[in-house]
Short mmCIF file of C-alpha atoms and ligand atoms in Angstrom, two decimals:
data_model
loop_
_atom_site.label_atom_id
_atom_site.label_comp_id
_atom_site.label_asym_id
_atom_site.label_seq_id
_atom_site.Cartn_x
_atom_site.Cartn_y
_atom_site.Cartn_z
CA UNK A 44 -12.89 21.08 -27.75
CA UNK A 45 -8.97 20.91 -28.24
CA UNK A 46 -6.99 18.05 -29.18
CA UNK A 47 -4.91 17.81 -26.06
CA UNK A 48 -8.15 17.41 -24.00
CA UNK A 49 -9.89 14.90 -26.58
CA UNK A 50 -6.71 12.50 -26.17
CA UNK A 51 -6.52 12.26 -22.41
CA UNK A 52 -6.17 8.81 -20.79
CA UNK A 53 -6.99 8.51 -17.22
CA UNK A 54 -6.75 5.11 -15.23
CA UNK A 55 -6.49 3.98 -11.71
CA UNK A 56 -5.33 1.14 -9.33
CA UNK A 57 -6.48 0.69 -5.81
CA UNK A 58 -3.92 0.27 -3.13
CA UNK A 59 -5.72 -2.77 -1.51
CA UNK A 60 -3.09 -5.35 -1.29
CA UNK A 61 -0.41 -7.27 -3.30
CA UNK A 62 -0.28 -6.29 -7.10
CA UNK A 63 -0.38 -9.53 -9.47
CA UNK A 64 0.27 -10.31 -13.11
CA UNK A 65 -3.48 -9.63 -13.45
CA UNK A 66 -3.16 -5.82 -12.67
CA UNK A 67 0.01 -5.88 -14.83
CA UNK A 68 -1.26 -7.50 -17.95
CA UNK A 69 -4.93 -6.15 -17.74
CA UNK A 70 -3.98 -2.77 -16.65
CA UNK A 71 -0.43 -1.48 -15.94
CA UNK A 72 1.50 -2.99 -18.97
CA UNK A 73 -0.92 -1.04 -21.11
CA UNK A 74 -0.47 2.13 -19.25
CA UNK A 75 3.32 1.98 -20.28
CA UNK A 76 2.26 1.77 -23.86
CA UNK A 77 -0.33 4.71 -23.92
CA UNK A 78 1.80 7.03 -22.20
CA UNK A 79 3.59 8.01 -25.38
CA UNK A 80 0.68 8.48 -27.46
CA UNK A 81 -1.66 10.32 -24.98
CA UNK A 82 -1.70 12.86 -22.13
CA UNK A 83 -1.62 10.10 -19.45
CA UNK A 84 -2.78 10.43 -15.82
CA UNK A 85 -2.48 7.18 -13.55
CA UNK A 86 -3.95 7.70 -10.33
CA UNK A 87 -3.65 5.53 -7.00
CA UNK A 88 -7.28 5.51 -5.97
CA UNK A 89 -7.32 5.25 -2.10
CA UNK A 90 -10.70 6.68 -1.55
CA UNK A 91 -12.01 3.49 -3.69
CA UNK A 92 -9.87 1.27 -1.60
CA UNK A 93 -11.46 2.30 1.69
CA UNK A 94 -14.97 1.17 0.48
CA UNK A 95 -13.97 -1.98 2.08
CA UNK A 96 -11.82 -2.24 5.42
CA UNK A 97 -8.03 -1.18 5.12
CA UNK A 98 -5.89 -1.40 7.88
CA UNK A 99 -4.91 2.29 8.52
CA UNK A 100 -1.17 1.17 9.34
CA UNK A 101 -0.79 -0.56 6.09
CA UNK A 102 -2.88 1.71 3.53
CA UNK A 103 0.24 4.20 3.29
CA UNK A 104 2.63 1.28 2.43
CA UNK A 105 0.16 -0.05 -0.24
CA UNK A 106 -0.06 3.35 -1.79
CA UNK A 107 3.83 3.44 -1.98
CA UNK A 108 3.76 -0.10 -3.48
CA UNK A 109 1.37 1.07 -6.23
CA UNK A 110 3.71 3.89 -7.03
CA UNK A 111 6.59 1.74 -7.03
CA UNK A 112 4.85 -0.89 -9.42
CA UNK A 113 3.69 1.62 -11.78
CA UNK A 114 7.29 3.21 -12.33
CA UNK A 115 9.00 -0.24 -11.88
CA UNK A 116 6.98 -1.35 -15.01
CA UNK A 117 7.95 1.57 -17.16
CA UNK A 118 5.84 4.36 -16.39
CA UNK A 119 7.77 7.62 -16.82
CA UNK A 120 6.69 10.27 -14.22
CA UNK A 121 8.18 12.87 -16.63
CA UNK A 122 5.84 11.65 -19.39
CA UNK A 123 2.73 10.51 -17.51
CA UNK A 124 1.05 12.26 -14.33
CA UNK A 125 1.22 9.65 -11.20
CA UNK A 126 -0.79 10.80 -7.93
CA UNK A 127 -2.95 9.91 -4.94
CA UNK A 128 -6.65 10.35 -5.49
CA UNK A 129 -7.06 11.46 -1.69
CA UNK A 130 -4.35 14.45 -2.41
CA UNK A 131 -7.20 16.26 -4.77
CA UNK A 132 -10.15 16.95 -2.72
CA UNK A 133 -12.08 17.58 -6.08
CA UNK A 134 -12.47 13.79 -6.83
CA UNK A 135 -14.66 13.62 -3.71
CA UNK A 136 -16.50 17.04 -4.54
CA UNK A 137 -17.53 15.94 -7.79
CA UNK A 138 -18.40 12.50 -6.75
CA UNK A 139 -20.97 14.13 -4.29
CA UNK A 140 -22.30 16.18 -7.30
CA UNK A 141 -22.55 12.90 -9.26
CA UNK A 142 -24.10 11.05 -6.48
CA UNK A 143 -27.04 13.44 -7.10
CA UNK A 144 -26.78 12.61 -10.93
CA UNK A 145 -26.59 8.89 -11.04
CA UNK A 146 -29.53 6.94 -10.24
CA UNK A 147 -30.08 4.33 -7.92
CA UNK A 148 -31.55 1.72 -10.57
CA UNK A 149 -28.10 2.01 -12.41
CA UNK A 150 -26.24 1.31 -9.43
CA UNK A 151 -28.42 -1.84 -8.50
CA UNK A 152 -27.16 -3.23 -12.00
CA UNK A 153 -23.52 -3.34 -11.04
CA UNK A 154 -22.10 -6.74 -11.00
CA UNK A 155 -19.06 -5.95 -8.93
CA UNK A 156 -21.10 -4.54 -6.20
CA UNK A 157 -23.22 -7.70 -6.06
CA UNK A 158 -20.01 -9.81 -6.15
CA UNK A 159 -18.11 -7.88 -3.54
CA UNK A 160 -21.20 -7.84 -1.17
CA UNK A 161 -22.54 -11.13 -1.68
CA UNK A 162 -25.01 -12.28 0.85
CA UNK A 163 -23.76 -9.49 3.12
CA UNK A 164 -25.52 -6.59 1.29
CA UNK A 165 -27.18 -4.88 4.20
CA UNK A 166 -23.95 -4.84 6.06
CA UNK A 167 -21.35 -3.46 3.46
CA UNK A 168 -20.42 0.28 3.46
CA UNK A 169 -22.40 2.89 1.73
CA UNK A 170 -19.25 3.71 0.01
CA UNK A 171 -19.03 0.19 -1.78
CA UNK A 172 -22.32 0.83 -3.28
CA UNK A 173 -21.81 4.34 -4.55
CA UNK A 174 -17.99 3.37 -5.77
CA UNK A 175 -19.00 3.61 -9.54
CA UNK A 176 -19.77 7.14 -9.03
CA UNK A 177 -16.64 8.01 -7.43
CA UNK A 178 -14.95 6.32 -10.56
CA UNK A 179 -16.89 8.30 -12.66
CA UNK A 180 -15.83 11.47 -11.04
CA UNK A 181 -12.28 10.23 -11.35
CA UNK A 182 -12.45 10.28 -15.12
CA UNK A 183 -14.82 13.11 -15.77
CA UNK A 184 -12.85 15.39 -13.51
CA UNK A 185 -10.10 15.34 -16.11
CA UNK A 186 -12.26 15.13 -19.32
CA UNK A 187 -10.62 11.93 -19.96
CA UNK A 188 -11.70 10.11 -23.15
CA UNK A 189 -9.81 6.82 -22.95
CA UNK A 190 -9.91 4.36 -20.16
CA UNK A 191 -7.22 1.22 -20.04
CA UNK A 192 -8.81 -1.11 -17.86
CA UNK A 193 -9.24 -4.92 -17.48
CA UNK A 194 -12.54 -6.39 -18.77
CA UNK A 195 -14.06 -6.54 -15.17
CA UNK A 196 -14.29 -2.64 -15.35
CA UNK A 197 -16.50 -2.48 -18.60
CA UNK A 198 -19.68 -1.92 -16.67
CA UNK A 199 -18.15 0.79 -14.68
CA UNK A 200 -17.39 2.66 -17.89
CA UNK A 201 -20.93 2.17 -19.03
CA UNK A 202 -22.22 3.59 -16.06
CA UNK A 203 -19.68 6.53 -16.27
CA UNK A 204 -21.04 7.53 -19.74
CA UNK A 205 -24.68 7.29 -18.37
CA UNK A 206 -23.59 9.67 -15.67
CA UNK A 207 -21.98 11.87 -18.17
CA UNK A 208 -24.65 11.90 -20.75
CA UNK A 209 -27.31 12.64 -17.93
CA UNK A 210 -25.32 15.72 -16.62
CA UNK A 211 -24.78 17.01 -20.22
CA UNK A 212 -28.79 16.69 -20.51
CA UNK A 213 -29.82 17.94 -17.16
CA UNK A 214 -27.50 21.02 -17.49
CA UNK A 215 -28.13 21.54 -21.15
CA UNK A 216 -24.77 20.81 -22.33
CA UNK A 217 -25.52 18.39 -25.06
CA UNK A 218 -24.07 18.32 -28.71
CA UNK A 219 -21.60 20.65 -29.55
CA UNK A 220 -21.41 22.28 -26.04
CA UNK A 221 -21.39 18.87 -24.44
CA UNK A 222 -19.36 19.41 -21.29
CA UNK A 223 -18.21 15.83 -20.22
CA UNK A 224 -16.86 14.02 -23.04
CA UNK A 225 -18.19 10.40 -23.16
CA UNK A 226 -15.18 8.19 -22.10
CA UNK A 227 -14.35 4.71 -24.00
CA UNK A 228 -12.84 1.89 -22.42
CA UNK A 229 -9.38 0.46 -23.77
CA UNK A 230 -9.18 -2.85 -23.16
CA UNK A 231 -6.80 -5.38 -24.67
CA UNK A 232 -8.18 -8.64 -25.73
CA UNK A 233 -5.55 -11.23 -24.77
CA UNK A 234 -5.18 -10.60 -21.11
CA UNK A 235 -8.03 -8.53 -20.35
CA UNK A 236 -9.03 -11.17 -17.79
CA UNK A 237 -6.44 -13.03 -15.94
CA UNK A 238 -7.92 -15.90 -13.80
CA UNK A 239 -6.85 -17.51 -10.41
CA UNK A 240 -4.24 -20.11 -10.49
CA UNK A 241 -6.45 -22.35 -8.51
CA UNK A 242 -9.83 -21.88 -10.12
CA UNK A 243 -10.11 -21.00 -14.04
CA UNK A 244 -13.43 -19.39 -13.47
CA UNK A 245 -12.45 -16.73 -10.82
CA UNK A 246 -10.57 -13.67 -11.84
CA UNK A 247 -6.98 -13.43 -10.18
CA UNK A 248 -7.33 -10.87 -7.41
CA UNK A 249 -5.44 -9.24 -4.70
CA UNK A 250 -8.33 -9.99 -1.93
CA UNK A 251 -8.01 -13.77 -2.58
CA UNK A 252 -7.10 -15.45 0.61
CA UNK A 253 -4.76 -17.74 -0.99
CA UNK A 254 -1.27 -16.25 -2.67
CA UNK A 255 -0.99 -19.52 -4.45
CA UNK A 256 -3.76 -17.95 -6.69
CA UNK A 257 -1.93 -15.23 -7.95
CA UNK A 258 1.85 -14.14 -9.16
CA UNK A 259 2.75 -11.27 -7.24
CA UNK A 260 5.21 -8.23 -8.42
CA UNK A 261 7.23 -9.36 -5.46
CA UNK A 262 7.54 -13.06 -5.79
CA UNK A 263 11.05 -14.51 -6.31
CA UNK A 264 11.68 -16.73 -9.30
CA UNK A 265 11.34 -20.01 -7.38
CA UNK A 266 8.18 -18.96 -5.94
CA UNK A 267 6.67 -18.09 -9.33
CA UNK A 268 7.99 -21.60 -10.61
CA UNK A 269 6.20 -23.27 -7.44
CA UNK A 270 3.01 -21.45 -8.16
CA UNK A 271 3.18 -22.30 -11.96
CA UNK A 272 4.00 -26.17 -11.15
CA UNK A 273 0.97 -26.05 -8.74
CA UNK A 274 -1.33 -24.18 -10.92
CA UNK A 275 -4.50 -26.28 -11.34
CA UNK A 276 -4.98 -28.01 -14.83
CA UNK A 277 -7.35 -30.91 -16.19
CA UNK A 278 -5.89 -34.40 -17.06
CA UNK A 279 -6.25 -34.05 -20.99
CA UNK A 280 -3.19 -33.58 -23.13
CA UNK A 281 -2.25 -30.07 -24.25
CA UNK A 282 -4.83 -28.55 -26.64
CA UNK A 283 -4.72 -29.00 -30.36
CA UNK A 284 -7.25 -26.17 -31.40
CA UNK A 285 -8.34 -22.88 -30.03
CA UNK A 286 -12.14 -24.22 -29.69
CA UNK A 287 -11.12 -26.78 -27.08
CA UNK A 288 -10.15 -23.98 -24.71
CA UNK A 289 -13.70 -23.00 -24.18
CA UNK A 290 -14.50 -26.18 -21.89
CA UNK A 291 -10.82 -26.00 -20.13
CA UNK A 292 -10.90 -22.72 -18.29
CA UNK A 293 -7.47 -23.62 -16.45
CA UNK A 294 -5.34 -24.33 -19.45
CA UNK A 295 -6.87 -21.42 -21.11
CA UNK A 296 -5.87 -19.18 -18.58
CA UNK A 297 -2.34 -20.49 -18.70
CA UNK A 298 -2.20 -20.27 -22.61
CA UNK A 299 -3.33 -16.77 -22.31
CA UNK A 300 -0.89 -15.74 -19.64
CA UNK A 301 1.90 -17.40 -21.90
CA UNK A 302 0.54 -15.46 -25.07
CA UNK A 303 0.52 -12.19 -23.04
CA UNK A 304 4.01 -12.39 -21.83
CA UNK A 305 5.51 -13.86 -25.09
CA UNK A 306 3.60 -11.77 -27.57
CA UNK A 307 2.59 -14.91 -29.27
CA UNK A 308 -0.71 -15.40 -30.70
CA UNK A 309 -2.77 -18.01 -28.81
CA UNK A 310 -2.88 -20.09 -31.84
CA UNK A 311 0.80 -20.08 -32.18
CA UNK A 312 1.21 -21.39 -28.50
CA UNK A 313 -1.21 -24.01 -29.23
CA UNK A 314 0.76 -25.13 -32.22
CA UNK A 315 3.91 -24.93 -30.37
CA UNK A 316 2.84 -27.08 -27.35
CA UNK A 317 0.37 -29.45 -29.24
CA UNK A 318 1.51 -33.09 -28.33
CA UNK A 319 4.12 -31.82 -25.63
CA UNK A 320 4.01 -32.56 -22.21
CA UNK A 321 2.15 -30.27 -19.71
CA UNK A 322 5.19 -30.07 -17.77
CA UNK A 323 7.33 -28.78 -20.65
CA UNK A 324 4.61 -26.01 -21.31
CA UNK A 325 4.69 -25.20 -17.52
CA UNK A 326 8.53 -24.94 -17.43
CA UNK A 327 8.19 -22.55 -20.71
CA UNK A 328 5.57 -20.37 -19.10
CA UNK A 329 7.90 -19.83 -15.98
CA UNK A 330 10.67 -18.62 -18.35
CA UNK A 331 8.25 -16.10 -20.20
CA UNK A 332 6.87 -14.85 -16.87
CA UNK A 333 10.20 -14.54 -15.35
CA UNK A 334 11.97 -13.19 -18.28
CA UNK A 335 9.59 -10.04 -17.91
CA UNK A 336 8.80 -10.14 -14.30
CA UNK A 337 12.20 -10.38 -12.94
CA UNK A 338 13.64 -7.01 -13.92
CA UNK A 339 10.52 -5.28 -13.14
CA UNK A 340 10.46 -7.04 -9.64
CA UNK A 341 14.37 -5.99 -8.97
CA UNK A 342 13.44 -2.49 -9.76
CA UNK A 343 10.09 -2.52 -7.60
CA UNK A 344 12.14 -3.76 -4.60
CA UNK A 345 14.60 -0.88 -5.02
CA UNK A 346 11.89 1.83 -5.45
CA UNK A 347 9.95 0.66 -2.36
CA UNK A 348 12.95 1.25 -0.25
CA UNK A 349 13.24 4.96 -1.73
CA UNK A 350 10.28 6.29 -0.22
CA UNK A 351 11.85 9.91 -0.54
CA UNK A 352 11.98 9.71 -4.22
CA UNK A 353 8.37 8.16 -4.69
CA UNK A 354 6.75 10.77 -2.44
CA UNK A 355 8.54 13.34 -4.58
CA UNK A 356 7.13 11.79 -7.52
CA UNK A 357 3.50 11.81 -5.91
CA UNK A 358 3.93 15.36 -4.79
CA UNK A 359 4.81 16.53 -8.35
CA UNK A 360 2.16 14.47 -9.80
CA UNK A 361 -0.39 15.96 -7.24
CA UNK A 362 0.68 19.42 -8.49
CA UNK A 363 0.05 18.60 -12.18
CA UNK A 364 -3.44 16.84 -11.65
CA UNK A 365 -4.61 19.78 -9.67
CA UNK A 366 -3.63 22.29 -12.70
CA UNK A 367 -5.66 19.88 -14.79
CA UNK A 368 -8.72 19.56 -12.64
CA UNK A 369 -9.16 22.66 -10.88
CA UNK A 370 -10.83 24.62 -13.94
CA UNK A 371 -13.07 21.79 -14.34
CA UNK A 372 -14.34 21.28 -10.83
CA UNK A 373 -14.93 25.10 -10.84
CA UNK A 374 -16.60 24.98 -14.01
CA UNK A 375 -18.89 22.16 -12.77
CA UNK A 376 -19.80 24.10 -9.77
CA UNK A 377 -20.99 26.90 -11.70
CA UNK A 378 -22.80 25.02 -14.28
CA UNK A 379 -24.45 23.32 -11.31
CA UNK A 380 -25.09 26.96 -9.60
CA UNK A 381 -23.06 26.04 -6.27
CA UNK A 382 -21.21 28.61 -4.45
P1 LIG B 572 -7.92 -3.14 -9.03
O1 LIG B 572 -6.85 -4.31 -8.37
O2 LIG B 572 -9.34 -3.74 -8.69
O3 LIG B 572 -7.32 -1.93 -8.35
O4 LIG B 572 -7.63 -3.29 -10.31
C1 LIG B 572 -6.57 -2.54 -11.05
C2 LIG B 572 -6.67 -2.89 -12.72
O5 LIG B 572 -6.30 -3.94 -12.92
C3 LIG B 572 -8.08 -2.39 -13.23
O6 LIG B 572 -8.11 -1.95 -14.48
C4 LIG B 572 -8.46 -3.93 -13.30
O7 LIG B 572 -9.34 -3.95 -14.39
C5 LIG B 572 -7.16 -4.55 -13.73
N1 LIG B 572 -7.18 -6.09 -13.19
C6 LIG B 572 -7.57 -6.45 -11.90
N2 LIG B 572 -7.52 -7.74 -11.87
C7 LIG B 572 -7.36 -8.45 -13.34
C8 LIG B 572 -7.43 -9.51 -13.64
N3 LIG B 572 -7.22 -10.41 -12.79
N4 LIG B 572 -7.09 -9.75 -15.07
C9 LIG B 572 -7.17 -8.58 -15.76
N5 LIG B 572 -7.06 -7.35 -15.22
C10 LIG B 572 -7.25 -7.07 -14.05
N1 LIG B 573 -12.49 0.54 -10.38
C1 LIG B 573 -11.00 0.16 -10.51
C2 LIG B 573 -10.63 -1.20 -10.13
O1 LIG B 573 -11.15 -1.67 -9.22
C3 LIG B 573 -10.09 1.36 -10.14
C4 LIG B 573 -10.42 2.80 -10.65
C5 LIG B 573 -10.82 3.85 -9.70
C6 LIG B 573 -10.42 3.17 -11.85
N2 LIG B 573 -11.26 4.78 -10.34
C7 LIG B 573 -10.86 4.59 -11.92
C8 LIG B 573 -9.95 2.59 -13.16
C9 LIG B 573 -10.90 5.29 -12.90
C10 LIG B 573 -9.89 3.39 -14.25
C11 LIG B 573 -10.38 4.91 -14.21
O2 LIG B 573 -9.94 -1.72 -10.86
#
């Protein structure tokens, strides 16, 4: 295996609604850092998005938005490959092959499926159920070894490794001849899990019906201030020790967000605000969020209006992604004995 292949990064974001600071801190901000060190591929995973209903009139807009968010956050299309999943048919082809490798018992353990399907289990799409196999396909199609994602995706990385290992075993490709490398998650501890501003036990999510739960890329400064002012907390004073945070999910989340944006350690943030008023903390929190998100928002809005530019980036990215994935899908088919 060559060095270049060893150090390949792959990650993806679904074009399923408004991007927020959870996506930014848990994923996209980390992409910006890794693009300088690794051969990096950042995908807009539209085939994943349609596992739940997406309005066809809006899906195209959402794809453009993710591309704009990637670039506005600092991903450089000359360094990294940015492309749309459905433009490379090999993602779906490999996903089918992996459907035949992956086991129902493994899928039945997936907590994201259980959460998303809820009580409606019999009525959700089959796509939602086999979603982890498609995600495994995305990663394995590029022989990626490192996958920067938020904490919620850890289990999907584990099943990806299981699928890769079973494929290698089933087709006699173990040890030094291992065909699929086993990918590792890259999870930054500080903001790998940003919670809802209204409920510290729930993940900040694009699909939450209330916009007050999340700070979006397109939020103007005064809206950010309003959302932080209304963010749920508890009646206790600002914490004086890290261990208090375990019992106080809402303030824990706000301190995490502060720490992630300011670069200060959790302990430092606690020391800084101990004995101070909550309103003072919230006001400083607004400053650190706005300080980073404002320039990103300007660029994001500018880019969204330049669709010709974004479509060219995505087209060039598709060509680069195809060049990387063509030899791998061809080899998979030959290993399996297809065609
Ligand atoms: P998605 O919005 O599901 O397409 O997620 C895109 C990326 O953002 C994935 O790496 C997720 O793990 C990450 N992500 C989504 N929501 C959050 C959150 N609330 N906190 C941290 N990371 C998140
Ligand atoms: N499942 C990921 C999410 O919801 C998105 C995703 C799809 C992904 N394919 C991927 C992430 C491959 C990393 C690598 O956040």
